């Protein structure tokens, strides 16, 4: 899963290219969790080593092994970012829902 990050309300300016083409990145202390949509049970909790977001030249991404998830179920992806050594924490729960299909 790859993330394209941008400001929600960018500062207005006159330019020859769109501001929305400029990608940003999550802080290095950013994690994800997987939650069951129906039961709200947390399947994979936030973890500093196991659920940390990766980053490369194209932006942030995560690799998710779906073999342990039940087919024909819906799951929600929740993100957590920390700034200033954990002084500021933001939980991003925007209903990023995905499903697992049977082969």
CSV table of C-alpha atoms in Angstrom, one decimal:
chain,number,residue,atom,x,y,z
A,1,UNK,CA,0.0,0.0,0.0
A,2,UNK,CA,1.5,3.3,-1.0
A,3,UNK,CA,0.5,6.7,0.6
A,4,UNK,CA,0.4,10.0,-1.2
A,5,UNK,CA,0.6,12.7,1.5
A,6,UNK,CA,-0.2,16.4,1.0
A,7,UNK,CA,-1.5,19.3,3.1
A,8,UNK,CA,-5.3,19.4,3.4
A,9,UNK,CA,-5.4,23.2,3.0
A,10,UNK,CA,-2.3,24.4,1.2
A,11,UNK,CA,-1.3,28.1,1.2
A,12,UNK,CA,-2.7,29.8,-1.9
A,13,UNK,CA,0.0,30.9,-4.4
A,14,UNK,CA,0.5,31.6,-8.1
A,15,UNK,CA,2.6,28.9,-9.8
A,16,UNK,CA,3.0,27.2,-13.1
A,17,UNK,CA,2.4,23.7,-11.7
A,18,UNK,CA,-0.2,22.3,-9.3
A,19,UNK,CA,0.7,22.3,-5.6
A,20,UNK,CA,-1.1,19.0,-5.3
A,21,UNK,CA,1.7,17.3,-7.4
A,22,UNK,CA,4.2,17.9,-4.6
A,23,UNK,CA,4.2,14.9,-2.3
A,24,UNK,CA,5.2,15.0,1.4
A,25,UNK,CA,6.0,12.2,3.8
A,26,UNK,CA,4.8,11.1,7.2
A,27,UNK,CA,7.2,11.5,10.1
A,28,UNK,CA,9.7,8.7,10.7
A,29,UNK,CA,7.6,7.7,13.8
A,30,UNK,CA,4.5,6.6,11.9
A,31,UNK,CA,2.7,3.4,12.4
A,32,UNK,CA,-0.5,1.5,11.2
A,33,UNK,CA,-3.0,-0.8,12.8
A,34,UNK,CA,-5.6,-3.1,11.2
A,35,UNK,CA,-9.1,-3.2,12.7
A,36,UNK,CA,-12.1,-5.4,11.9
A,37,UNK,CA,-14.9,-3.2,10.6
A,38,UNK,CA,-17.8,-5.2,12.0
A,39,UNK,CA,-16.5,-6.0,15.5
A,40,UNK,CA,-14.1,-3.0,15.9
A,41,UNK,CA,-11.6,-5.6,17.2
A,42,UNK,CA,-8.0,-4.6,16.7
A,43,UNK,CA,-6.4,-7.4,14.6
A,44,UNK,CA,-2.9,-5.8,14.3
A,45,UNK,CA,-2.1,-3.1,16.9
A,46,UNK,CA,0.3,-0.2,16.6
A,47,UNK,CA,3.8,-1.5,17.2
A,48,UNK,CA,7.1,0.5,16.9
A,49,UNK,CA,8.8,-2.4,15.0
A,50,UNK,CA,6.2,-4.5,13.4
A,51,UNK,CA,3.8,-1.9,12.0
A,52,UNK,CA,6.1,1.0,11.2
A,53,UNK,CA,5.6,2.8,7.8
A,54,UNK,CA,8.4,2.4,5.3
A,55,UNK,CA,9.7,5.3,3.2
A,56,UNK,CA,11.6,5.4,-0.1
A,57,UNK,CA,12.2,8.1,-2.8
A,58,UNK,CA,8.5,7.7,-4.0
A,59,UNK,CA,7.0,8.3,-0.5
A,60,UNK,CA,5.6,6.2,2.4
A,61,UNK,CA,4.4,2.7,2.0
A,62,UNK,CA,3.6,-0.5,3.9
A,63,UNK,CA,3.8,-4.1,3.1
A,64,UNK,CA,1.0,-6.2,4.6
A,65,UNK,CA,1.0,-10.0,4.8
A,66,UNK,CA,-2.7,-10.8,4.3
A,67,UNK,CA,-2.4,-14.6,4.8
A,68,UNK,CA,-3.5,-14.3,8.5
A,69,UNK,CA,-6.6,-12.2,7.7
A,70,UNK,CA,-9.9,-14.0,7.2
A,71,UNK,CA,-11.3,-13.9,3.6
A,72,UNK,CA,-14.7,-12.3,2.9
A,73,UNK,CA,-14.2,-9.8,5.8
A,74,UNK,CA,-13.7,-6.0,5.8
A,75,UNK,CA,-10.8,-4.4,7.6
A,76,UNK,CA,-9.9,-0.8,8.4
A,77,UNK,CA,-6.4,0.8,8.2
A,78,UNK,CA,-5.7,3.4,10.9
A,79,UNK,CA,-2.5,5.5,10.9
A,80,UNK,CA,-0.6,7.1,13.8
A,81,UNK,CA,2.1,9.7,13.5
A,82,UNK,CA,4.3,11.1,16.3
A,83,UNK,CA,6.2,14.4,16.3
A,84,UNK,CA,8.6,15.9,18.7
A,85,UNK,CA,9.7,12.6,20.3
A,86,UNK,CA,6.1,11.6,21.0
A,87,UNK,CA,4.9,14.9,22.4
A,88,UNK,CA,2.4,15.3,19.6
A,89,UNK,CA,0.4,12.3,18.4
A,90,UNK,CA,-2.1,12.3,15.6
A,91,UNK,CA,-4.4,9.3,14.8
A,92,UNK,CA,-5.7,9.3,11.3
A,93,UNK,CA,-8.9,7.2,11.1
A,94,UNK,CA,-10.5,8.2,7.8
A,95,UNK,CA,-12.3,4.8,7.2
A,96,UNK,CA,-9.6,3.4,4.8
A,97,UNK,CA,-11.5,0.1,4.4
A,98,UNK,CA,-10.3,-2.9,2.4
A,99,UNK,CA,-11.5,-6.5,2.0
A,100,UNK,CA,-9.9,-9.9,1.5
A,101,UNK,CA,-11.3,-12.1,-1.3
A,102,UNK,CA,-11.2,-15.8,-1.5
A,103,UNK,CA,-9.0,-17.4,-4.3
